[in-house]
Amino acid sequence: MLLYDSPVSGNCYKVRLLLAHLGIPYERRGVDVVDRSNRQELLGELNPALRVPTIVLDDGRPLAESGAILWFFGEGTRFVPEDPYARAQVLQWMFFEQYDHEPAVAVVRFWVAYSGRPEAFADRLDERMAAGHRALAAMEGHIAGREFFVGDGLTLADIVLYAYTHVAGEGGFELEPYPAVREWLARVAVVPGHVRIDV
């Protein structure tokens, strides 16, 4: 199994984190997140959006988009609850992450820390920072008094939200106002099988 991957991408990290928890072996092929000049050659036959993560299964079938990859491998494991309502809650937080959280927290992190030209985005930074803090505040309101986002154990909801939240500081997001989020980050990081984003 081959994962087209970027070591700095939180979306790729989500997949690596789940595969680590599940003990599933795979190979990695690094893809530059800034220089996209070879994307068509590299991913054109595998993923029409030319994005990472893209995974090629052992039988040669490709699968793209982090949420789809996570659901494929998470189905039938402890990371996807059997109860229909709990499953829907996991999806709720996965959709929230892609619609509210990632477009703010991850985008600002990329602009500031990885684009190589943060000044090009200066006129949009305040709006994206505000959106990121709204997403973090929503997480804080939910996770306060809970161990994990859905149920009493780690699920895909936690994996997707952890990926960019734990590196939000790279984009200038201060997590001090979100004590419950910080406690949750610490809990996720000590679940057996956890790997860091830089591994």
XYZ file of N, CA and C in Angstrom:
597
model
N 0.853 -1.184 0.000
C 0.000 0.000 0.000
C 0.893 1.238 0.000
N 0.532 2.205 -0.828
C 1.366 3.392 -1.008
C 0.571 4.640 -0.680
N 1.123 5.477 0.201
C 0.494 6.738 0.570
C 1.286 7.883 -0.028
N 0.642 8.657 -0.896
C 1.225 9.919 -1.369
C 0.959 10.937 -0.270
N 2.035 11.520 0.239
C 2.003 12.121 1.562
C 2.876 13.373 1.618
N 2.483 14.317 2.445
C 3.355 15.435 2.800
C 3.568 15.402 4.303
N 4.805 15.494 4.763
C 5.050 15.414 6.207
C 4.483 16.583 6.999
N 4.201 17.707 6.332
C 3.673 18.864 7.062
C 2.156 18.976 6.966
N 1.525 18.195 6.111
C 0.086 18.288 5.913
C -0.671 17.593 7.036
N -1.563 18.332 7.671
C -2.412 17.720 8.686
C -3.363 16.706 8.095
N -3.819 16.936 6.867
C -4.708 15.970 6.228
C -4.006 14.643 6.001
N -2.731 14.691 5.613
C -1.956 13.460 5.466
C -1.680 12.831 6.834
N -1.413 13.678 7.820
C -1.128 13.186 9.169
C -2.313 12.403 9.735
N -3.528 12.845 9.443
C -4.712 12.114 9.913
C -4.646 10.653 9.480
N -4.293 10.446 8.217
C -4.225 9.089 7.675
C -3.095 8.314 8.342
N -1.914 8.932 8.461
C -0.787 8.255 9.105
C -1.108 7.909 10.551
N -1.821 8.807 11.239
C -2.161 8.579 12.644
C -3.113 7.395 12.787
N -4.145 7.337 11.949
C -5.069 6.206 12.031
C -4.363 4.902 11.682
N -3.575 4.895 10.625
C -2.872 3.673 10.238
C -1.920 3.213 11.341
N -1.311 4.164 12.038
C -0.435 3.812 13.164
C -1.243 3.153 14.278
N -2.385 3.738 14.613
C -3.236 3.152 15.656
C -3.708 1.744 15.276
N -3.942 1.545 13.993
C -4.437 0.241 13.536
C -3.320 -0.747 13.243
N -2.070 -0.276 13.269
C -0.946 -1.161 12.998
C -0.879 -1.628 11.551
N -1.341 -0.805 10.624
C -1.353 -1.165 9.207
C -0.089 -0.627 8.536
N 0.715 -1.498 7.948
C 1.943 -1.044 7.291
C 1.660 -0.422 5.916
N 2.504 0.503 5.500
C 2.353 1.156 4.204
C 3.667 1.818 3.835
N 3.795 2.154 2.570
C 4.937 2.932 2.100
C 4.488 4.371 1.904
N 5.445 5.293 1.974
C 5.148 6.708 1.791
C 5.936 7.264 0.621
N 5.283 8.119 -0.156
C 5.980 8.861 -1.193
C 5.718 10.345 -0.950
N 6.769 11.090 -0.677
C 6.635 12.498 -0.341
C 6.203 13.343 -1.520
N 5.314 14.296 -1.240
C 4.812 15.221 -2.246
C 4.954 16.631 -1.684
N 5.519 17.533 -2.458
C 5.728 18.921 -2.026
C 4.387 19.643 -1.975
N 4.097 20.311 -0.849
C 2.813 21.009 -0.736
C 2.842 22.392 -1.366
N 4.028 22.915 -1.639
C 4.136 24.248 -2.244
C 4.331 24.143 -3.751
N 5.305 23.373 -4.174
C 5.584 23.187 -5.590
C 4.681 22.083 -6.142
N 3.695 22.486 -6.923
C 2.717 21.538 -7.464
C 2.991 21.187 -8.926
N 4.186 21.511 -9.417
C 4.473 21.389 -10.844
C 4.410 19.953 -11.353
N 4.658 18.973 -10.488
C 4.641 17.582 -10.958
C 3.395 16.819 -10.521
N 2.393 17.526 -10.036
C 1.202 16.845 -9.528
C 0.469 16.037 -10.605
N 0.351 16.608 -11.791
C -0.366 15.892 -12.851
C 0.332 14.580 -13.178
N 1.626 14.640 -13.286
C 2.409 13.439 -13.589
C 2.319 12.426 -12.447
N 2.350 12.934 -11.231
C 2.395 12.058 -10.059
C 1.029 11.473 -9.712
N -0.015 12.310 -9.758
C -1.321 11.911 -9.229
C -2.444 11.926 -10.261
N -2.153 12.359 -11.473
C -3.210 12.562 -12.466
C -4.083 11.354 -12.725
N -3.517 10.155 -12.683
C -4.310 8.954 -12.936
C -4.934 8.380 -11.664
N -4.599 8.972 -10.524
C -5.064 8.443 -9.236
C -6.110 9.322 -8.573
N -5.975 10.620 -8.733
C -6.811 11.568 -8.008
C -7.037 12.798 -8.882
N -8.243 12.979 -9.400
C -8.492 14.106 -10.302
C -8.251 15.473 -9.668
N -8.330 15.558 -8.340
C -8.081 16.829 -7.657
C -6.595 17.089 -7.440
N -5.756 16.085 -7.696
C -4.290 16.215 -7.596
C -3.847 16.605 -6.200
N -4.549 16.103 -5.177
C -4.229 16.466 -3.794
C -3.692 15.270 -3.021
N -2.991 15.588 -1.953
C -2.608 14.579 -0.968
C -3.439 14.836 0.277
N -3.760 13.740 0.995
C -3.318 12.374 0.785
C -4.083 11.675 -0.341
N -3.369 10.841 -1.040
C -3.944 9.867 -1.959
C -3.285 8.547 -1.623
N -4.089 7.508 -1.521
C -3.536 6.203 -1.166
C -3.861 5.204 -2.283
N -2.914 4.334 -2.543
C -3.125 3.253 -3.509
C -3.150 1.954 -2.720
N -4.301 1.296 -2.750
C -4.481 0.072 -1.985
C -3.655 -1.065 -2.580
N -3.531 -2.133 -1.822
C -2.721 -3.270 -2.271
C -3.198 -3.840 -3.605
N -4.490 -3.691 -3.888
C -5.013 -4.224 -5.148
C -4.931 -3.209 -6.286
N -4.309 -2.046 -6.022
C -4.098 -1.047 -7.063
C -5.150 0.034 -7.147
N -6.240 -0.109 -6.398
C -7.281 0.926 -6.436
C -6.843 2.157 -5.660
N -7.028 3.361 -6.232
C -6.679 4.581 -5.510
C -7.859 5.111 -4.702
N -7.560 5.833 -3.651
C -8.573 6.491 -2.844
C -8.006 7.824 -2.373
N -8.802 8.881 -2.513
C -8.351 10.223 -2.166
C -9.287 10.843 -1.139
N -8.870 11.990 -0.629
C -9.550 12.776 0.399
C -9.397 12.095 1.758
N -8.858 12.843 2.702
C -8.531 12.267 4.007
C -9.751 11.648 4.685
N -10.901 12.308 4.630
C -12.090 11.774 5.290
C -12.522 10.439 4.716
N -12.457 10.317 3.394
C -12.833 9.054 2.750
C -11.849 7.946 3.110
N -10.565 8.281 3.120
C -9.544 7.286 3.473
C -9.729 6.840 4.920
N -9.969 7.798 5.813
C -10.167 7.462 7.223
C -11.391 6.559 7.404
N -12.475 6.873 6.704
C -13.685 6.074 6.858
C -13.462 4.661 6.321
N -12.737 4.541 5.211
C -12.457 3.239 4.620
C -11.720 2.343 5.611
N -10.674 2.896 6.243
C -9.890 2.084 7.172
C -10.518 2.017 8.565
N -11.297 3.008 8.929
C -11.899 3.037 10.258
C -13.135 2.175 10.407
N -13.836 1.940 9.301
C -15.055 1.128 9.331
C -14.763 -0.248 9.943
N -15.588 -0.631 10.918
C -15.418 -1.929 11.560
C -14.381 -1.960 12.663
N -13.843 -0.783 13.016
C -12.867 -0.693 14.106
C -13.448 0.162 15.227
N -12.697 0.294 16.303
C -13.164 1.098 17.442
C -13.247 2.586 17.111
N -12.712 2.999 15.976
C -12.695 4.415 15.616
C -13.983 4.884 14.959
N -14.861 3.932 14.606
C -16.184 4.253 14.051
C -17.211 3.495 14.881
N -18.002 4.195 15.670
C -18.962 3.512 16.549
C -19.987 2.700 15.770
N -20.520 1.661 16.409
C -21.568 0.846 15.789
C -22.929 1.524 15.880
N -23.170 2.253 16.956
C -24.460 2.921 17.141
C -24.677 3.973 16.053
N -25.831 3.952 15.376
C -26.059 4.883 14.268
C -25.944 6.356 14.661
N -26.462 6.703 15.835
C -26.387 8.108 16.252
C -24.945 8.510 16.534
N -24.192 7.654 17.205
C -22.794 7.955 17.484
C -21.984 8.047 16.190
N -22.300 7.171 15.224
C -21.630 7.246 13.918
C -21.899 8.594 13.263
N -23.158 9.025 13.331
C -23.523 10.310 12.745
C -22.817 11.459 13.454
N -22.617 11.342 14.773
C -21.877 12.367 15.499
C -20.422 12.433 15.044
N -19.817 11.289 14.802
C -18.454 11.275 14.269
C -18.420 12.009 12.933
N -19.368 11.707 12.062
C -19.431 12.395 10.775
C -19.676 13.888 10.959
N -20.509 14.247 11.927
C -20.766 15.661 12.208
C -19.462 16.407 12.468
N -18.592 15.839 13.313
C -17.338 16.504 13.627
C -16.346 16.429 12.477
N -16.403 15.384 11.672
C -15.551 15.313 10.491
C -15.947 16.391 9.478
N -17.254 16.599 9.309
C -17.716 17.641 8.392
C -17.392 19.028 8.950
N -17.569 19.196 10.243
C -17.204 20.467 10.887
C -15.731 20.779 10.659
N -14.889 19.764 10.803
C -13.452 19.976 10.638
C -13.141 20.449 9.222
N -13.774 19.855 8.231
C -13.472 20.234 6.848
C -14.135 21.544 6.442
N -15.257 21.888 7.042
C -16.000 23.081 6.632
C -15.631 24.314 7.443
N -15.401 24.164 8.739
C -15.142 25.312 9.618
C -13.706 25.389 10.117
N -13.172 24.262 10.526
C -11.870 24.251 11.196
C -10.707 24.304 10.210
N -10.647 23.356 9.312
C -9.520 23.257 8.376
C -9.369 24.485 7.480
N -10.468 25.050 6.938
C -10.316 26.216 6.071
C -9.801 27.464 6.790
N -9.785 27.425 8.096
C -9.265 28.557 8.866
C -7.924 28.198 9.510
N -7.934 27.252 10.424
C -6.725 26.922 11.188
C -5.622 26.384 10.270
N -5.970 25.447 9.409
C -4.959 24.857 8.528
C -4.484 25.852 7.480
N -5.401 26.628 6.935
C -5.038 27.582 5.887
C -4.109 28.656 6.432
N -4.421 29.202 7.602
C -3.546 30.214 8.196
C -2.178 29.619 8.497
N -2.136 28.413 9.020
C -0.854 27.746 9.282
C -0.032 27.635 8.004
N -0.667 27.243 6.914
C 0.049 27.126 5.643
C 0.559 28.484 5.184
N -0.298 29.492 5.217
C 0.120 30.826 4.795
C 1.332 31.313 5.582
N 1.234 31.195 6.894
C 2.249 31.772 7.781
C 3.532 30.963 7.800
N 3.417 29.647 7.874
C 4.591 28.821 8.137
C 5.170 28.099 6.927
N 4.378 27.897 5.870
C 4.854 27.022 4.798
C 4.761 27.589 3.385
N 4.027 28.666 3.190
C 3.838 29.171 1.820
C 5.086 29.833 1.260
N 5.930 30.350 2.159
C 7.103 31.087 1.706
C 6.793 32.523 1.307
N 5.550 32.907 1.386
C 5.162 34.288 1.042
C 3.954 34.740 1.879
N 4.103 34.760 3.187
C 2.968 35.108 4.042
C 2.404 36.502 3.774
N 3.250 37.395 3.282
C 2.788 38.765 3.003
C 1.695 38.786 1.930
N 1.675 37.785 1.066
C 0.667 37.738 0.001
C -0.740 37.526 0.548
N -0.833 37.048 1.772
C -2.138 36.728 2.355
C -2.527 37.669 3.489
N -1.742 38.733 3.677
C -1.933 39.615 4.830
C -3.326 40.222 4.882
N -3.912 40.527 3.728
C -5.219 41.176 3.718
C -6.358 40.224 4.080
N -6.086 38.913 4.092
C -7.112 37.923 4.422
C -6.889 37.275 5.783
N -5.774 37.614 6.414
C -5.374 36.919 7.634
C -6.346 37.140 8.788
N -6.757 38.364 9.031
C -7.631 38.652 10.176
C -8.951 37.875 10.087
N -9.522 37.822 8.889
C -10.793 37.121 8.719
C -10.638 35.629 8.975
N -9.556 35.038 8.487
C -9.321 33.603 8.688
C -8.962 33.295 10.142
N -8.225 34.202 10.783
C -7.920 34.021 12.203
C -9.206 34.038 13.036
N -10.094 34.970 12.721
C -11.365 35.048 13.451
C -12.176 33.774 13.246
N -12.193 33.262 12.020
C -12.918 32.018 11.742
C -12.298 30.852 12.509
N -10.968 30.835 12.592
C -10.297 29.786 13.337
C -10.645 29.817 14.811
N -10.709 31.006 15.375
C -11.059 31.108 16.791
C -12.522 30.726 17.034
N -13.394 30.980 16.074
C -14.784 30.506 16.227
C -14.822 28.983 16.253
N -14.042 28.356 15.393
C -14.005 26.888 15.370
C -13.432 26.340 16.671
N -12.371 26.945 17.158
C -11.771 26.498 18.419
C -12.729 26.696 19.588
N -13.473 27.782 19.561
C -14.454 28.034 20.625
C -15.572 26.998 20.587
N -15.993 26.602 19.400
C -17.015 25.554 19.285
C -16.491 24.235 19.842
N -15.242 23.927 19.554
C -14.633 22.713 20.099
C -14.565 22.786 21.625
N -14.146 23.944 22.145
C -14.042 24.129 23.590
C -15.386 23.893 24.266
N -16.446 24.458 23.680
C -17.770 24.304 24.261
C -18.235 22.859 24.299
N -17.811 22.070 23.321
C -18.241 20.679 23.273
C -17.394 19.774 24.155
N -16.085 19.975 24.128
C -15.191 19.016 24.792
C -15.087 19.261 26.293
N -15.471 20.433 26.763
C -15.437 20.709 28.200
C -16.308 19.691 28.936
N -15.715 18.978 29.883
C -16.446 17.969 30.634
C -16.507 16.604 29.964
N -15.846 16.464 28.805
C -15.807 15.181 28.104
C -14.359 14.746 27.948
N -14.168 13.461 27.759
C -12.822 12.941 27.498
C -12.488 13.026 26.012
N -13.456 12.648 25.177
C -13.263 12.619 23.729
C -14.496 13.209 23.058
N -14.406 13.465 21.764
C -15.488 14.185 21.097
C -16.763 13.374 20.958
N -16.649 12.063 20.778
C -17.830 11.206 20.670
C -17.595 9.966 21.519
N -18.494 9.718 22.457
C -18.365 8.529 23.292
C -17.216 8.634 24.277
N -16.738 7.477 24.705
C -15.728 7.465 25.765
C -14.363 6.988 25.285
N -14.146 7.000 23.985
C -12.842 6.598 23.453
C -12.513 7.360 22.187
N -11.293 7.226 21.751
C -10.820 7.901 20.545
C -11.593 7.416 19.321
N -12.085 8.342 18.525
C -12.758 8.026 17.264
C -12.144 8.869 16.152
N -12.660 8.667 14.953
C -12.203 9.487 13.832
C -12.443 10.970 14.085
N -13.451 11.304 14.877
C -13.710 12.712 15.200
C -12.499 13.339 15.876
N -11.917 12.617 16.817
C -10.736 13.131 17.516
C -9.533 13.205 16.587
N -9.369 12.196 15.749
C -8.212 12.167 14.862
C -8.227 13.358 13.908
N -9.388 13.640 13.305
C -9.417 14.742 12.346
C -9.224 16.089 13.033
N -9.803 16.266 14.196
C -9.678 17.550 14.889
C -8.294 17.745 15.508
N -7.684 16.660 15.938
C -6.352 16.752 16.539
C -5.317 17.231 15.535
N -5.424 16.763 14.301
C -4.357 16.948 13.308
C -3.915 18.400 13.174
N -4.842 19.306 12.945
C -4.454 20.706 12.778
C -4.523 21.505 14.074
N -5.320 21.049 15.040
C -5.402 21.803 16.290
C -4.075 21.759 17.037
N -3.420 20.610 17.066
C -2.205 20.502 17.882
C -1.030 21.292 17.296
N -1.136 21.710 16.038
C -0.092 22.556 15.435
C -0.631 23.946 15.107
N -1.761 24.311 15.691
C -2.369 25.612 15.405
C -1.438 26.767 15.752
N -0.580 26.566 16.743
C 0.366 27.609 17.127
C 1.295 28.013 15.997
N 1.558 27.115 15.053
C 2.413 27.455 13.920
C 1.781 28.547 13.058
N 0.464 28.677 13.139
C -0.230 29.732 12.403
C -0.525 30.949 13.251
N -0.094 30.927 14.508
C -0.320 32.058 15.392
C -1.558 31.941 16.256
N -2.200 30.790 16.260
C -3.381 30.599 17.118
C -2.924 30.250 18.531
N -3.241 31.086 19.473
C -2.918 30.863 20.880
C -4.018 30.001 21.492
N -3.629 28.875 22.076
C -4.620 27.958 22.647
C -4.879 28.189 24.131
N -4.227 29.169 24.711
C -4.425 29.466 26.129
C -5.898 29.687 26.489
N -6.694 30.341 25.640
C -8.111 30.556 25.993
C -8.975 29.291 25.927
N -8.391 28.175 25.550
C -9.162 26.947 25.347
C -8.609 25.815 26.219
N -8.800 25.890 27.521
C -8.202 24.893 28.419
C -8.720 23.473 28.184
N -9.997 23.322 27.885
C -10.529 21.977 27.651
C -9.941 21.378 26.377
N -9.740 22.196 25.374
C -9.101 21.727 24.139
C -7.666 21.297 24.428
N -6.943 22.074 25.223
C -5.557 21.719 25.546
C -5.487 20.407 26.328
N -6.423 20.207 27.250
C -6.452 18.948 28.005
C -6.778 17.773 27.086
N -7.707 17.997 26.159
C -8.056 16.945 25.197
C -6.857 16.614 24.297
N -6.134 17.625 23.834
C -4.940 17.373 23.020
C -3.962 16.472 23.771
N -3.780 16.755 25.047
C -2.857 15.952 25.854
C -3.353 14.513 25.985
N -4.660 14.328 26.125
C -5.211 12.968 26.221
C -5.006 12.190 24.930
N -5.268 12.840 23.802
C -5.106 12.163 22.517
C -3.659 11.723 22.319
N -2.732 12.565 22.729
C -1.306 12.301 22.489
C -0.748 11.138 23.285
N -1.471 10.681 24.304
C -0.967 9.561 25.113
C -1.745 8.268 24.886
N -2.698 8.278 23.945
C -3.389 7.033 23.611
C -2.379 6.089 22.951
N -2.269 4.844 23.408
C -1.314 3.920 22.803
C -1.483 3.846 21.285
N -0.357 3.880 20.591
C -0.357 3.856 19.131
C -0.174 5.214 18.502
N -0.217 6.269 19.318
C -0.093 7.632 18.809
C 1.287 7.840 18.172
N 1.315 8.574 17.074
C 2.569 9.029 16.464
C 2.501 10.528 16.257
N 3.659 11.164 16.313
C 3.721 12.616 16.097
C 3.635 12.932 14.606
N 3.303 14.181 14.297
C 3.190 14.596 12.911
C 4.519 14.558 12.193
N 5.620 14.683 12.917
C 6.939 14.744 12.287
C 7.629 13.382 12.217
N 6.872 12.321 12.448
C 7.459 10.970 12.371
C 7.134 10.329 11.026
